[in-house]
N, CA, C and O of each residue as an XYZ file, in Angstrom:
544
protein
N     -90.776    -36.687     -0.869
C     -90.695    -35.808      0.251
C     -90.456    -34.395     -0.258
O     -89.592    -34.153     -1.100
N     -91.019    -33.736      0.121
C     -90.786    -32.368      0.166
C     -89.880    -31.206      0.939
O     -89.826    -30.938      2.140
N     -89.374    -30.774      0.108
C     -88.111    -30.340      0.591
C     -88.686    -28.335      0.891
O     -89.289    -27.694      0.031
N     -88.272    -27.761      2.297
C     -88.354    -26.534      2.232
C     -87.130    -25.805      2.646
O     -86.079    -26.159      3.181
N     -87.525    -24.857      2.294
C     -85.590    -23.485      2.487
C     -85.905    -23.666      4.210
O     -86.963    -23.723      4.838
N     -84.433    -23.728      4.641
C     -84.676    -23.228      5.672
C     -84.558    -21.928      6.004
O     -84.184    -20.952      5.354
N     -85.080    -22.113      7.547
C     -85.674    -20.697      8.472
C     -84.419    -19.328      8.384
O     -83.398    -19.512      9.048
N     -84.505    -18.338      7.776
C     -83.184    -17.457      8.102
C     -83.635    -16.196      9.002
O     -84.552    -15.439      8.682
N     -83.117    -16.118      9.783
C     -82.744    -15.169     10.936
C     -83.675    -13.980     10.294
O     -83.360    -13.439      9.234
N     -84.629    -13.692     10.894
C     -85.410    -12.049     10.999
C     -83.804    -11.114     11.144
O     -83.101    -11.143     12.154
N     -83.436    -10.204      9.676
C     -82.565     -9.496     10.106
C     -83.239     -7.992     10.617
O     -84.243     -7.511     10.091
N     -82.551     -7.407     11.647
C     -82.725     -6.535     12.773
C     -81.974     -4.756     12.331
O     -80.871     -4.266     12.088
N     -83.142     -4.407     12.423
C     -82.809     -3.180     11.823
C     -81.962     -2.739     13.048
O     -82.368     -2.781     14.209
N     -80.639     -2.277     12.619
C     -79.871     -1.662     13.857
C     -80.353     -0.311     13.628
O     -80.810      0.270     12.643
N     -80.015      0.154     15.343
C     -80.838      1.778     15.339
C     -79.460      2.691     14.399
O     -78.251      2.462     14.447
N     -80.384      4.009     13.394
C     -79.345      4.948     13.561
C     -78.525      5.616     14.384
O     -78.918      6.507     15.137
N     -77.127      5.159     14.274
C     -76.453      6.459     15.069
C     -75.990      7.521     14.893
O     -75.043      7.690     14.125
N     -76.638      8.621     15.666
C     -76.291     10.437     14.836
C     -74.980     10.563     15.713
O     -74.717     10.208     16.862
N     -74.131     11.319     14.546
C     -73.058     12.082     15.316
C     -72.999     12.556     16.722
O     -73.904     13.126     17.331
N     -71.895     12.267     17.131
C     -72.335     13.429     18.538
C     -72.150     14.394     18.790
O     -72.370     14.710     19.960
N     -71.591     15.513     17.755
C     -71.826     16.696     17.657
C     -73.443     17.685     17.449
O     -73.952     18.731     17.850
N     -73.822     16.240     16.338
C     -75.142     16.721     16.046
C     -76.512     16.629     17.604
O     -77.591     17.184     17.814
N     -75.561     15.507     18.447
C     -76.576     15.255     19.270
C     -76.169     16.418     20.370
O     -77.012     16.991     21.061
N     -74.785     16.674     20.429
C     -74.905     18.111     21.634
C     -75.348     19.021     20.766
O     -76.511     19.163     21.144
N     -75.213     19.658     19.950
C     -76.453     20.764     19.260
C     -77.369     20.678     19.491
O     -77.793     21.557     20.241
N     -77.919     20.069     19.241
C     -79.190     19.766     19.291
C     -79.744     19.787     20.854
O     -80.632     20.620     21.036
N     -79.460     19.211     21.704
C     -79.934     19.475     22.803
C     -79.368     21.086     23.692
O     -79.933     21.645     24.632
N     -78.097     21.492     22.980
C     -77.854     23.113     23.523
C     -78.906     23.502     23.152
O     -79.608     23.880     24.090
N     -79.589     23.634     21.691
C     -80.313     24.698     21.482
C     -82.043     23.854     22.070
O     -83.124     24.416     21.895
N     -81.942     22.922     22.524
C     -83.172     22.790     23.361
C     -83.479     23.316     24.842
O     -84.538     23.678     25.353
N     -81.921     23.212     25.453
C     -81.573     23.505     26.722
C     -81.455     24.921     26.856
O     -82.414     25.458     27.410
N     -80.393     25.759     26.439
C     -80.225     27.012     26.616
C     -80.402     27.724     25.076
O     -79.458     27.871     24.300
N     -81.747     28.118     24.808
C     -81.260     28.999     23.480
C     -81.280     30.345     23.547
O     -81.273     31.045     22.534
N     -81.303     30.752     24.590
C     -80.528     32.009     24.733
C     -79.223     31.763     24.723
O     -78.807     32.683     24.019
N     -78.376     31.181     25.012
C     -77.067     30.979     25.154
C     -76.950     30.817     23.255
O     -76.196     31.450     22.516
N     -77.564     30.180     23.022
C     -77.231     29.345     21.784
C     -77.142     30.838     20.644
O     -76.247     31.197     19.880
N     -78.639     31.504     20.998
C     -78.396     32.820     20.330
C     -77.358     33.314     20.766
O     -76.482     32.676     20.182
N     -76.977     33.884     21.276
C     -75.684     34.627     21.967
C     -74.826     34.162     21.085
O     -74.264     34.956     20.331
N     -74.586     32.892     21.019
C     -73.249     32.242     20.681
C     -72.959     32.304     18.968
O     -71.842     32.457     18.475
N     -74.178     32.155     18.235
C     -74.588     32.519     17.109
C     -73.996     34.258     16.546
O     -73.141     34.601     15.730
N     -74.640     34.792     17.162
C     -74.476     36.284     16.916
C     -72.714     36.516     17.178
O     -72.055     37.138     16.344
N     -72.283     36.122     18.028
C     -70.504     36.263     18.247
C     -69.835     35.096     17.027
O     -68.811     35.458     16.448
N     -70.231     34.192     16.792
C     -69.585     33.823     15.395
C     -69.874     34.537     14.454
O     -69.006     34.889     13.657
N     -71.300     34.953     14.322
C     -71.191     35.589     13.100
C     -70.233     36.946     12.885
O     -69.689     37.443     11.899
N     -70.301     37.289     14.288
C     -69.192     38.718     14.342
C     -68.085     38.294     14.123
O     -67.427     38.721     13.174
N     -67.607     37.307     14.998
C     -65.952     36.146     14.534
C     -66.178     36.038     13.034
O     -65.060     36.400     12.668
N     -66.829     35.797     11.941
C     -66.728     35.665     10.518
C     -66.852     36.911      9.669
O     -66.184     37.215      8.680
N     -67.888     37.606     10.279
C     -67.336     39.029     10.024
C     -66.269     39.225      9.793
O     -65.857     39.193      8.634
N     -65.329     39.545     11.047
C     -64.053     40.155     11.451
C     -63.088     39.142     10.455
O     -62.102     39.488      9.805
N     -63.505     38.214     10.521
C     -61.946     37.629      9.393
C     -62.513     37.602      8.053
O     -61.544     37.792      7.318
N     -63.417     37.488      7.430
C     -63.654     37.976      6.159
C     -64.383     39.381      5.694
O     -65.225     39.514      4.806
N     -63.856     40.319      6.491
C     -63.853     41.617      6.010
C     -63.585     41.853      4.659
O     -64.218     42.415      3.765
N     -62.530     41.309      4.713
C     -62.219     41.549      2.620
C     -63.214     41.335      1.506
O     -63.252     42.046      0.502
N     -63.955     40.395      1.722
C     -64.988     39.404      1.078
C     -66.005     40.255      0.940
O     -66.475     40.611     -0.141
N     -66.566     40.787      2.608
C     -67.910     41.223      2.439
C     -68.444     42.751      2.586
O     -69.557     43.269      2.486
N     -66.846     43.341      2.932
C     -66.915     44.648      2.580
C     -67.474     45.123      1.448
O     -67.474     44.179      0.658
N     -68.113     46.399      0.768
C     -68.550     46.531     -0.529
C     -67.215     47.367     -0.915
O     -66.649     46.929     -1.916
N     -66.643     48.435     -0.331
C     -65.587     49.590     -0.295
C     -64.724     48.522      0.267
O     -64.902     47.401      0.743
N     -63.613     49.392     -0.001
C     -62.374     49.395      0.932
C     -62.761     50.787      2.297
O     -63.628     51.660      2.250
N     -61.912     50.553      3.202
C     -62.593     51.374      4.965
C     -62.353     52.518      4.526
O     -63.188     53.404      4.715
N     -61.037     52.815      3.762
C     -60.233     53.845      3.294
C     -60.816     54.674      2.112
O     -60.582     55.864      1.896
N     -61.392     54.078      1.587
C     -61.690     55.260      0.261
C     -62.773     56.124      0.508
O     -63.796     55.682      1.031
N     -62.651     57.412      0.163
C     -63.305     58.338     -0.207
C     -64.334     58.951     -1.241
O     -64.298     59.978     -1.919
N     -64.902     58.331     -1.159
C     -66.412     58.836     -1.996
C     -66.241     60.545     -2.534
O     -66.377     61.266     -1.545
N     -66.010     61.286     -3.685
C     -66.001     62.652     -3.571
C     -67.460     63.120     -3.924
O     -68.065     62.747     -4.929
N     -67.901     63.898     -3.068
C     -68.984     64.413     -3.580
C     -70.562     63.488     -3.434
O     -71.562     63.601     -4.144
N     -70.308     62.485     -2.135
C     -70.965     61.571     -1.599
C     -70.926     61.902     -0.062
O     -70.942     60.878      0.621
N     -70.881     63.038      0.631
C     -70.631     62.913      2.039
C     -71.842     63.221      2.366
O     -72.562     64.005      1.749
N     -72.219     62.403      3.701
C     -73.493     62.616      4.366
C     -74.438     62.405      3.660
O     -75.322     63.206      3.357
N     -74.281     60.859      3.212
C     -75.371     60.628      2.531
C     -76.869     59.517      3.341
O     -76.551     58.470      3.905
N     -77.915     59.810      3.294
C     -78.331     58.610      4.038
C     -78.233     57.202      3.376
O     -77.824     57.033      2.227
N     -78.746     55.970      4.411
C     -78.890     54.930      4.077
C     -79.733     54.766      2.758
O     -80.708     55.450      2.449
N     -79.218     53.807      2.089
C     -79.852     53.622      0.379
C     -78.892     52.125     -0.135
O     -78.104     51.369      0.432
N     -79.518     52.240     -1.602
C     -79.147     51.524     -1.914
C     -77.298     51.538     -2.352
O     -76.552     50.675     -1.889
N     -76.879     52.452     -3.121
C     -75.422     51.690     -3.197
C     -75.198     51.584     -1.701
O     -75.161     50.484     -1.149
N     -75.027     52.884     -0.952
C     -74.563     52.875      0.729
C     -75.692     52.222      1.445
O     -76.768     52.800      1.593
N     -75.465     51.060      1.877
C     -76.380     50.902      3.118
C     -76.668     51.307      4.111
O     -77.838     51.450      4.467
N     -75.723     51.575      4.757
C     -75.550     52.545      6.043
C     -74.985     54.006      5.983
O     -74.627     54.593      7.005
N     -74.912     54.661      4.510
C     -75.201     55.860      4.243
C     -73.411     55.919      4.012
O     -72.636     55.022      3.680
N     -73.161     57.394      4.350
C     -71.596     57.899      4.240
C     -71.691     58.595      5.184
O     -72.825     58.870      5.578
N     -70.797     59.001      5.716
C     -69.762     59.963      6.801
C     -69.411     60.985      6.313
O     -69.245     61.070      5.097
N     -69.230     61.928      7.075
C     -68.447     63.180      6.783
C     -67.879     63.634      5.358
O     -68.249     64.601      4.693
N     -66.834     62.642      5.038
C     -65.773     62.134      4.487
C     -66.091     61.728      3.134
O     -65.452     62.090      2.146
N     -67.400     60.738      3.116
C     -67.765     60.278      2.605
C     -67.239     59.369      2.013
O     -66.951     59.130      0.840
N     -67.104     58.680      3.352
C     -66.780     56.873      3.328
C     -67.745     55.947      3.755
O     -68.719     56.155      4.478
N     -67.443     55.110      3.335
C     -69.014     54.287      3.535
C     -69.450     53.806      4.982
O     -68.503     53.422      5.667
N     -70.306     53.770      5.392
C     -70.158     53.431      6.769
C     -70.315     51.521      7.221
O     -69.769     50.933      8.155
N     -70.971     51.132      6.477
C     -71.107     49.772      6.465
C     -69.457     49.189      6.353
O     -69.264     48.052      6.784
N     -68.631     49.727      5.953
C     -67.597     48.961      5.490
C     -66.349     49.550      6.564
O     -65.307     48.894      6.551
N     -66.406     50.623      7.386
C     -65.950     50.892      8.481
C     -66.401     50.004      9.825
O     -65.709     49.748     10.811
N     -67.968     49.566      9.510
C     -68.034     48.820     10.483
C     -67.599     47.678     10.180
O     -66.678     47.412     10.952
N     -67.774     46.874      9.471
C     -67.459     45.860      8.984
C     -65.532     45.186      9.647
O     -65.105     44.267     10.346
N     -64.895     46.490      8.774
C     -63.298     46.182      9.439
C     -63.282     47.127     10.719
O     -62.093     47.282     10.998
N     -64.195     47.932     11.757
C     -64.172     48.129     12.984
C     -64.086     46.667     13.574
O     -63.413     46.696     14.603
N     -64.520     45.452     13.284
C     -65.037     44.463     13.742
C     -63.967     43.648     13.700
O     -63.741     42.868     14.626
N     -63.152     43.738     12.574
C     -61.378     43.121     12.603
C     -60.788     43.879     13.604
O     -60.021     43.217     14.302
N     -60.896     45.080     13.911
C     -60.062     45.799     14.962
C     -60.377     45.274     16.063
O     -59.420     44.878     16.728
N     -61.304     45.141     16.456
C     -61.888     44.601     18.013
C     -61.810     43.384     17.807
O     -62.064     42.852     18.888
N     -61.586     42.539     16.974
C     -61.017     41.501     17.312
C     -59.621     40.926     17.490
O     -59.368     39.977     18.233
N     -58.926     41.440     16.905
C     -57.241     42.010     17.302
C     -56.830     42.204     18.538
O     -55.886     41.637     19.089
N     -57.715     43.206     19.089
C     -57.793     44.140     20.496
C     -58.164     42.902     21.488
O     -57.696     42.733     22.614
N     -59.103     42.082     20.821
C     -59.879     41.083     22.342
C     -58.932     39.836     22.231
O     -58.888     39.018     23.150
N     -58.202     39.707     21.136
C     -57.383     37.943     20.925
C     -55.992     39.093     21.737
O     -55.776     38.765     22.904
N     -55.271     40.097     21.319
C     -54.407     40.418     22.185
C     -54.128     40.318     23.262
O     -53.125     39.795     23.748
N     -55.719     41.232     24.175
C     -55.753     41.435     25.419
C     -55.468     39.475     26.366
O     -54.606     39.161     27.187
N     -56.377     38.780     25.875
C     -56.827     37.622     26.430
C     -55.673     36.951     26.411
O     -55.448     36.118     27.289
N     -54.357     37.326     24.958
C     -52.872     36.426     25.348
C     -52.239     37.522     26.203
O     -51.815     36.990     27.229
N     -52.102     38.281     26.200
C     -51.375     39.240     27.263
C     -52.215     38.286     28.758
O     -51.581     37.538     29.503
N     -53.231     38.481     28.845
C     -53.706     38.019     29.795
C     -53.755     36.354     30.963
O     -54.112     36.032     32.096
N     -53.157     35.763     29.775
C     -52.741     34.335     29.854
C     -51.218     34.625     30.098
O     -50.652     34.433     31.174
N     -50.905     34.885     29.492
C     -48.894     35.060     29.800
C     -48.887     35.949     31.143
O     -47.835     35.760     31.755
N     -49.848     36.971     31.863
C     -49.344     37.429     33.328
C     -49.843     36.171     33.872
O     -49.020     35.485     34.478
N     -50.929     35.780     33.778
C     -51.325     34.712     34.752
C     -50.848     33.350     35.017
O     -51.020     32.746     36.076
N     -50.163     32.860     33.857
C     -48.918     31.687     34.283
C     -48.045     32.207     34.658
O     -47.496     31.480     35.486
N     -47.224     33.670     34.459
C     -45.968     33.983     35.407
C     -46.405     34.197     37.306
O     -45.637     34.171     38.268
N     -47.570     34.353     37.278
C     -48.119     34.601     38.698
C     -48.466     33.368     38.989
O     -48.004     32.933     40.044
N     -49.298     32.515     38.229
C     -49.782     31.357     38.785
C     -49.098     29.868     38.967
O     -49.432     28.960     39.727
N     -47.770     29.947     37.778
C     -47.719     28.652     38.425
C     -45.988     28.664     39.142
O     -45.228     27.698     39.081
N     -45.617     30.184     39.884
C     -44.714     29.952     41.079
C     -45.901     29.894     42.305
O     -45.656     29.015     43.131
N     -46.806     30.465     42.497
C     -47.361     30.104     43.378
C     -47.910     28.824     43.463
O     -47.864     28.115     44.469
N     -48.420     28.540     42.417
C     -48.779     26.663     42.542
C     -47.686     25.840     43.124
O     -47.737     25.066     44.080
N     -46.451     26.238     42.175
C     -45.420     25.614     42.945
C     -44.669     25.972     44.153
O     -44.427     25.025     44.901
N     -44.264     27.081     44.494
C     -44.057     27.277     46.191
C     -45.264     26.693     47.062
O     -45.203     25.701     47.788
N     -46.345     27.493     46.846
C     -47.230     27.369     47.995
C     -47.188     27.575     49.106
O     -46.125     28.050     49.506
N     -48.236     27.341     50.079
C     -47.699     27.774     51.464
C     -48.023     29.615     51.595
O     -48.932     30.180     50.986
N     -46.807     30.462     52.751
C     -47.322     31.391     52.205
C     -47.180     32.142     51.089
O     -48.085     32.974     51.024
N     -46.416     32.196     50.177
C     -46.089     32.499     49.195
C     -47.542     32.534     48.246
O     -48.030     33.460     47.599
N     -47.859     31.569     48.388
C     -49.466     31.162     47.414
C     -50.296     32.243     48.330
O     -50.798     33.161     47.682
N     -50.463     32.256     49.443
C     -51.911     32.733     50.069
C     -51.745     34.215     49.982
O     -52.788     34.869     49.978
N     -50.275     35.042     49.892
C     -49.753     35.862     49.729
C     -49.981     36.819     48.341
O     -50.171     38.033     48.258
N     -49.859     35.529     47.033
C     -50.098     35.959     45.681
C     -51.581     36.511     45.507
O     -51.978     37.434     44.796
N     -52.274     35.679     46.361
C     -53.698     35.444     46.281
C     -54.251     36.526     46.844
O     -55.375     36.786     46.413
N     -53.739     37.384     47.833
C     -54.325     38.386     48.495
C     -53.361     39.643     47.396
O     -54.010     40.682     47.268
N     -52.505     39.653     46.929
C     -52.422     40.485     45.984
C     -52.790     40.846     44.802
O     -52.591     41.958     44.312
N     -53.418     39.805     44.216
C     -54.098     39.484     43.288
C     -55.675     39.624     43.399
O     -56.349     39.727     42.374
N     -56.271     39.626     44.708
C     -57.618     39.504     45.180
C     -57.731     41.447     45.289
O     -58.769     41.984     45.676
């Protein structure tokens, strides 16, 4: 008698599963890529602003002597100032300043709005409809 292997199970390719970060990316920038640009261009300004140090060529502060008003070129990219400071590297840490200025404003802005918002959440009544028209 003849003997055969037995039958083994067809194994089943399970599907890949992608991250699901990779899968909301991926459909933002199918869905809204204007948004997606937008959002792009403000990180890159957010990485800007905190590695100023890195990608500055100057320091904001130094003075070039005998370099003022220079145009765009190669050492200066964006030329010199008056002063003759570089201008690329003023903008560069302009971009740490305004970001200082916008993370400030937005906690200042959170700390009035829980001292306003949550006695009125909690009184309510007129007290709430009261806040609301002063606030409106």
């Amino acid at each position: 008698m003849i003997e055969t292997a037995e039958k083994q199970p067809a194994a089943t390719a399970e599907p890949k599963r992608k991250n699901a970060l990779v899968n909301f990316i991926v459909r933002l920038v199918k869905e809204k890529p204007l948004g997606t640009a937008g959002g792009i261009v403000v990180l890159l300004m957010f990485l800007t602003a905190v590695f100023a140090n890195v990608l500055s060529p100057y320091p904001y502060w130094q003075i070039h002597m005998g370099q003022e008003m220079l145009p765009p070129g190669g050492t200066y990219l964006l030329g010199t100032d008056s002063l003759g400071r570089d201008v690329l590297s003023r903008i560069i840490y302009g971009a740490r300043l305004s970001l200082y200025v916008g993370l400030g404003a937005s906690l200042i802005n959170v700390v009035l709005a829980c001292l306003v918002g949550i006695p009125s959440g909690y009184f309510g009544g007129r007290f709430d409809i009261l806040v609301q028209r002063v606030v409106d």
